């Protein structure tokens, strides 16, 4: 996954220091992050092919409390969806990063 950013340096620092994702520096401040367990879903499309990226969490309120302690504001109130509880956090570049607490069975902990 690659995120394109208007302020990549600030967003990298945010992901490393605020979100605390482990990373390697490939040189010159180019950080590559280890992501939490992930899932992929394929939804039908009417020709509008696009991709979305969401961080998942077990408890969205606890996550936002932790982020608030680090000075991060939620850029959208938590909404209750059929499939989960959804909100987003602002990156320093101004982009929003969606976060959700799934209310559906998850696949990331299945055994191979």
mmCIF file of the C-alpha atoms, coordinates in Angstrom:
data_MODEL
# 
_entry.id   MODEL 
# 
loop_
_atom_site.group_PDB 
_atom_site.id 
_atom_site.type_symbol 
_atom_site.label_atom_id 
_atom_site.label_alt_id 
_atom_site.label_comp_id 
_atom_site.label_asym_id 
_atom_site.label_entity_id 
_atom_site.label_seq_id 
_atom_site.pdbx_PDB_ins_code 
_atom_site.Cartn_x 
_atom_site.Cartn_y 
_atom_site.Cartn_z 
_atom_site.occupancy 
_atom_site.B_iso_or_equiv 
_atom_site.pdbx_formal_charge 
_atom_site.auth_seq_id 
_atom_site.auth_comp_id 
_atom_site.auth_asym_id 
_atom_site.auth_atom_id 
_atom_site.pdbx_PDB_model_num 
ATOM 1   C CA . UNK A 1 1   ? 0.000   0.000   0.000   1.00 0.00 ? 1   UNK A CA 1 
ATOM 2   C CA . UNK A 1 2   ? 1.257   3.483   -0.797  1.00 0.00 ? 2   UNK A CA 1 
ATOM 3   C CA . UNK A 1 3   ? -0.272  6.707   0.499   1.00 0.00 ? 3   UNK A CA 1 
ATOM 4   C CA . UNK A 1 4   ? 0.430   9.810   -1.581  1.00 0.00 ? 4   UNK A CA 1 
ATOM 5   C CA . UNK A 1 5   ? 0.641   12.936  0.540   1.00 0.00 ? 5   UNK A CA 1 
ATOM 6   C CA . UNK A 1 6   ? 0.995   16.679  0.157   1.00 0.00 ? 6   UNK A CA 1 
ATOM 7   C CA . UNK A 1 7   ? 3.310   16.587  3.204   1.00 0.00 ? 7   UNK A CA 1 
ATOM 8   C CA . UNK A 1 8   ? 4.823   13.099  3.254   1.00 0.00 ? 8   UNK A CA 1 
ATOM 9   C CA . UNK A 1 9   ? 7.457   13.958  5.854   1.00 0.00 ? 9   UNK A CA 1 
ATOM 10  C CA . UNK A 1 10  ? 4.866   15.170  8.390   1.00 0.00 ? 10  UNK A CA 1 
ATOM 11  C CA . UNK A 1 11  ? 2.547   12.234  7.699   1.00 0.00 ? 11  UNK A CA 1 
ATOM 12  C CA . UNK A 1 12  ? 5.449   9.758   8.120   1.00 0.00 ? 12  UNK A CA 1 
ATOM 13  C CA . UNK A 1 13  ? 6.372   11.380  11.430  1.00 0.00 ? 13  UNK A CA 1 
ATOM 14  C CA . UNK A 1 14  ? 2.707   11.196  12.570  1.00 0.00 ? 14  UNK A CA 1 
ATOM 15  C CA . UNK A 1 15  ? 2.412   7.507   11.674  1.00 0.00 ? 15  UNK A CA 1 
ATOM 16  C CA . UNK A 1 16  ? 5.703   6.725   13.434  1.00 0.00 ? 16  UNK A CA 1 
ATOM 17  C CA . UNK A 1 17  ? 5.407   8.917   16.517  1.00 0.00 ? 17  UNK A CA 1 
ATOM 18  C CA . UNK A 1 18  ? 1.666   9.280   17.164  1.00 0.00 ? 18  UNK A CA 1 
ATOM 19  C CA . UNK A 1 19  ? 0.252   6.036   15.777  1.00 0.00 ? 19  UNK A CA 1 
ATOM 20  C CA . UNK A 1 20  ? 3.395   4.184   16.859  1.00 0.00 ? 20  UNK A CA 1 
ATOM 21  C CA . UNK A 1 21  ? 3.717   1.911   13.826  1.00 0.00 ? 21  UNK A CA 1 
ATOM 22  C CA . UNK A 1 22  ? 7.081   0.086   13.748  1.00 0.00 ? 22  UNK A CA 1 
ATOM 23  C CA . UNK A 1 23  ? 9.143   1.022   10.708  1.00 0.00 ? 23  UNK A CA 1 
ATOM 24  C CA . UNK A 1 24  ? 12.437  0.856   8.873   1.00 0.00 ? 24  UNK A CA 1 
ATOM 25  C CA . UNK A 1 25  ? 14.227  3.807   7.323   1.00 0.00 ? 25  UNK A CA 1 
ATOM 26  C CA . UNK A 1 26  ? 15.247  2.891   3.798   1.00 0.00 ? 26  UNK A CA 1 
ATOM 27  C CA . UNK A 1 27  ? 17.426  5.996   3.638   1.00 0.00 ? 27  UNK A CA 1 
ATOM 28  C CA . UNK A 1 28  ? 16.870  9.721   3.601   1.00 0.00 ? 28  UNK A CA 1 
ATOM 29  C CA . UNK A 1 29  ? 13.837  9.547   5.888   1.00 0.00 ? 29  UNK A CA 1 
ATOM 30  C CA . UNK A 1 30  ? 11.859  7.209   3.615   1.00 0.00 ? 30  UNK A CA 1 
ATOM 31  C CA . UNK A 1 31  ? 10.019  5.153   6.222   1.00 0.00 ? 31  UNK A CA 1 
ATOM 32  C CA . UNK A 1 32  ? 8.326   1.849   5.489   1.00 0.00 ? 32  UNK A CA 1 
ATOM 33  C CA . UNK A 1 33  ? 5.790   0.864   8.157   1.00 0.00 ? 33  UNK A CA 1 
ATOM 34  C CA . UNK A 1 34  ? 4.692   -2.515  9.415   1.00 0.00 ? 34  UNK A CA 1 
ATOM 35  C CA . UNK A 1 35  ? 0.919   -2.486  9.409   1.00 0.00 ? 35  UNK A CA 1 
ATOM 36  C CA . UNK A 1 36  ? -1.403  -4.220  11.839  1.00 0.00 ? 36  UNK A CA 1 
ATOM 37  C CA . UNK A 1 37  ? -3.151  -7.374  10.655  1.00 0.00 ? 37  UNK A CA 1 
ATOM 38  C CA . UNK A 1 38  ? -5.190  -6.621  7.555   1.00 0.00 ? 38  UNK A CA 1 
ATOM 39  C CA . UNK A 1 39  ? -8.152  -7.860  5.547   1.00 0.00 ? 39  UNK A CA 1 
ATOM 40  C CA . UNK A 1 40  ? -9.357  -7.275  2.002   1.00 0.00 ? 40  UNK A CA 1 
ATOM 41  C CA . UNK A 1 41  ? -12.964 -7.176  0.845   1.00 0.00 ? 41  UNK A CA 1 
ATOM 42  C CA . UNK A 1 42  ? -14.176 -6.989  -2.737  1.00 0.00 ? 42  UNK A CA 1 
ATOM 43  C CA . UNK A 1 43  ? -17.342 -4.987  -3.290  1.00 0.00 ? 43  UNK A CA 1 
ATOM 44  C CA . UNK A 1 44  ? -19.370 -4.791  -6.510  1.00 0.00 ? 44  UNK A CA 1 
ATOM 45  C CA . UNK A 1 45  ? -18.854 -1.724  -8.683  1.00 0.00 ? 45  UNK A CA 1 
ATOM 46  C CA . UNK A 1 46  ? -20.831 -0.041  -11.438 1.00 0.00 ? 46  UNK A CA 1 
ATOM 47  C CA . UNK A 1 47  ? -17.673 0.854   -13.359 1.00 0.00 ? 47  UNK A CA 1 
ATOM 48  C CA . UNK A 1 48  ? -16.404 3.187   -10.633 1.00 0.00 ? 48  UNK A CA 1 
ATOM 49  C CA . UNK A 1 49  ? -13.325 1.167   -9.721  1.00 0.00 ? 49  UNK A CA 1 
ATOM 50  C CA . UNK A 1 50  ? -11.611 2.564   -6.649  1.00 0.00 ? 50  UNK A CA 1 
ATOM 51  C CA . UNK A 1 51  ? -9.751  1.387   -3.598  1.00 0.00 ? 51  UNK A CA 1 
ATOM 52  C CA . UNK A 1 52  ? -10.213 2.429   0.015   1.00 0.00 ? 52  UNK A CA 1 
ATOM 53  C CA . UNK A 1 53  ? -7.974  1.985   3.029   1.00 0.00 ? 53  UNK A CA 1 
ATOM 54  C CA . UNK A 1 54  ? -9.274  1.826   6.608   1.00 0.00 ? 54  UNK A CA 1 
ATOM 55  C CA . UNK A 1 55  ? -7.424  1.135   9.822   1.00 0.00 ? 55  UNK A CA 1 
ATOM 56  C CA . UNK A 1 56  ? -9.291  -1.315  12.042  1.00 0.00 ? 56  UNK A CA 1 
ATOM 57  C CA . UNK A 1 57  ? -9.394  -1.200  15.829  1.00 0.00 ? 57  UNK A CA 1 
ATOM 58  C CA . UNK A 1 58  ? -11.019 -3.224  18.595  1.00 0.00 ? 58  UNK A CA 1 
ATOM 59  C CA . UNK A 1 59  ? -12.361 -0.215  20.547  1.00 0.00 ? 59  UNK A CA 1 
ATOM 60  C CA . UNK A 1 60  ? -12.723 3.060   18.668  1.00 0.00 ? 60  UNK A CA 1 
ATOM 61  C CA . UNK A 1 61  ? -13.407 5.158   21.794  1.00 0.00 ? 61  UNK A CA 1 
ATOM 62  C CA . UNK A 1 62  ? -10.262 3.836   23.499  1.00 0.00 ? 62  UNK A CA 1 
ATOM 63  C CA . UNK A 1 63  ? -8.241  4.567   20.364  1.00 0.00 ? 63  UNK A CA 1 
ATOM 64  C CA . UNK A 1 64  ? -9.549  8.132   20.158  1.00 0.00 ? 64  UNK A CA 1 
ATOM 65  C CA . UNK A 1 65  ? -8.909  8.689   23.875  1.00 0.00 ? 65  UNK A CA 1 
ATOM 66  C CA . UNK A 1 66  ? -5.298  7.627   23.308  1.00 0.00 ? 66  UNK A CA 1 
ATOM 67  C CA . UNK A 1 67  ? -4.987  9.853   20.237  1.00 0.00 ? 67  UNK A CA 1 
ATOM 68  C CA . UNK A 1 68  ? -6.569  12.796  22.109  1.00 0.00 ? 68  UNK A CA 1 
ATOM 69  C CA . UNK A 1 69  ? -3.859  12.424  24.760  1.00 0.00 ? 69  UNK A CA 1 
ATOM 70  C CA . UNK A 1 70  ? -1.375  12.887  21.887  1.00 0.00 ? 70  UNK A CA 1 
ATOM 71  C CA . UNK A 1 71  ? -3.221  16.022  20.685  1.00 0.00 ? 71  UNK A CA 1 
ATOM 72  C CA . UNK A 1 72  ? -5.039  14.422  17.739  1.00 0.00 ? 72  UNK A CA 1 
ATOM 73  C CA . UNK A 1 73  ? -8.630  15.466  17.035  1.00 0.00 ? 73  UNK A CA 1 
ATOM 74  C CA . UNK A 1 74  ? -11.170 13.205  15.393  1.00 0.00 ? 74  UNK A CA 1 
ATOM 75  C CA . UNK A 1 75  ? -12.044 14.855  12.074  1.00 0.00 ? 75  UNK A CA 1 
ATOM 76  C CA . UNK A 1 76  ? -15.452 13.185  11.944  1.00 0.00 ? 76  UNK A CA 1 
ATOM 77  C CA . UNK A 1 77  ? -17.767 12.019  14.683  1.00 0.00 ? 77  UNK A CA 1 
ATOM 78  C CA . UNK A 1 78  ? -18.197 8.259   15.099  1.00 0.00 ? 78  UNK A CA 1 
ATOM 79  C CA . UNK A 1 79  ? -21.043 6.971   12.965  1.00 0.00 ? 79  UNK A CA 1 
ATOM 80  C CA . UNK A 1 80  ? -22.844 3.713   13.551  1.00 0.00 ? 80  UNK A CA 1 
ATOM 81  C CA . UNK A 1 81  ? -22.897 1.647   10.372  1.00 0.00 ? 81  UNK A CA 1 
ATOM 82  C CA . UNK A 1 82  ? -24.376 -1.821  9.866   1.00 0.00 ? 82  UNK A CA 1 
ATOM 83  C CA . UNK A 1 83  ? -20.840 -3.234  9.519   1.00 0.00 ? 83  UNK A CA 1 
ATOM 84  C CA . UNK A 1 84  ? -18.992 -1.157  12.137  1.00 0.00 ? 84  UNK A CA 1 
ATOM 85  C CA . UNK A 1 85  ? -18.351 2.081   13.951  1.00 0.00 ? 85  UNK A CA 1 
ATOM 86  C CA . UNK A 1 86  ? -16.628 4.565   11.608  1.00 0.00 ? 86  UNK A CA 1 
ATOM 87  C CA . UNK A 1 87  ? -14.688 7.795   12.024  1.00 0.00 ? 87  UNK A CA 1 
ATOM 88  C CA . UNK A 1 88  ? -11.496 9.308   10.686  1.00 0.00 ? 88  UNK A CA 1 
ATOM 89  C CA . UNK A 1 89  ? -8.387  11.042  11.944  1.00 0.00 ? 89  UNK A CA 1 
ATOM 90  C CA . UNK A 1 90  ? -6.603  13.926  10.239  1.00 0.00 ? 90  UNK A CA 1 
ATOM 91  C CA . UNK A 1 91  ? -3.057  13.476  9.006   1.00 0.00 ? 91  UNK A CA 1 
ATOM 92  C CA . UNK A 1 92  ? -0.743  16.495  9.208   1.00 0.00 ? 92  UNK A CA 1 
ATOM 93  C CA . UNK A 1 93  ? -1.064  16.873  5.413   1.00 0.00 ? 93  UNK A CA 1 
ATOM 94  C CA . UNK A 1 94  ? -4.803  17.474  5.807   1.00 0.00 ? 94  UNK A CA 1 
ATOM 95  C CA . UNK A 1 95  ? -5.810  14.087  4.412   1.00 0.00 ? 95  UNK A CA 1 
ATOM 96  C CA . UNK A 1 96  ? -8.237  12.024  6.482   1.00 0.00 ? 96  UNK A CA 1 
ATOM 97  C CA . UNK A 1 97  ? -7.460  8.445   7.479   1.00 0.00 ? 97  UNK A CA 1 
ATOM 98  C CA . UNK A 1 98  ? -10.611 6.361   8.061   1.00 0.00 ? 98  UNK A CA 1 
ATOM 99  C CA . UNK A 1 99  ? -10.708 4.158   11.162  1.00 0.00 ? 99  UNK A CA 1 
ATOM 100 C CA . UNK A 1 100 ? -13.369 1.670   12.091  1.00 0.00 ? 100 UNK A CA 1 
ATOM 101 C CA . UNK A 1 101 ? -14.295 -0.821  14.764  1.00 0.00 ? 101 UNK A CA 1 
ATOM 102 C CA . UNK A 1 102 ? -15.753 -3.831  12.941  1.00 0.00 ? 102 UNK A CA 1 
ATOM 103 C CA . UNK A 1 103 ? -19.075 -5.246  14.102  1.00 0.00 ? 103 UNK A CA 1 
ATOM 104 C CA . UNK A 1 104 ? -18.794 -8.161  11.672  1.00 0.00 ? 104 UNK A CA 1 
ATOM 105 C CA . UNK A 1 105 ? -16.734 -11.351 11.962  1.00 0.00 ? 105 UNK A CA 1 
ATOM 106 C CA . UNK A 1 106 ? -13.092 -10.612 11.109  1.00 0.00 ? 106 UNK A CA 1 
ATOM 107 C CA . UNK A 1 107 ? -10.773 -12.666 8.914   1.00 0.00 ? 107 UNK A CA 1 
ATOM 108 C CA . UNK A 1 108 ? -7.357  -11.372 10.037  1.00 0.00 ? 108 UNK A CA 1 
ATOM 109 C CA . UNK A 1 109 ? -7.035  -13.894 12.845  1.00 0.00 ? 109 UNK A CA 1 
ATOM 110 C CA . UNK A 1 110 ? -7.899  -16.986 10.760  1.00 0.00 ? 110 UNK A CA 1 
ATOM 111 C CA . UNK A 1 111 ? -5.283  -19.725 10.663  1.00 0.00 ? 111 UNK A CA 1 
ATOM 112 C CA . UNK A 1 112 ? -3.747  -20.749 7.349   1.00 0.00 ? 112 UNK A CA 1 
# 
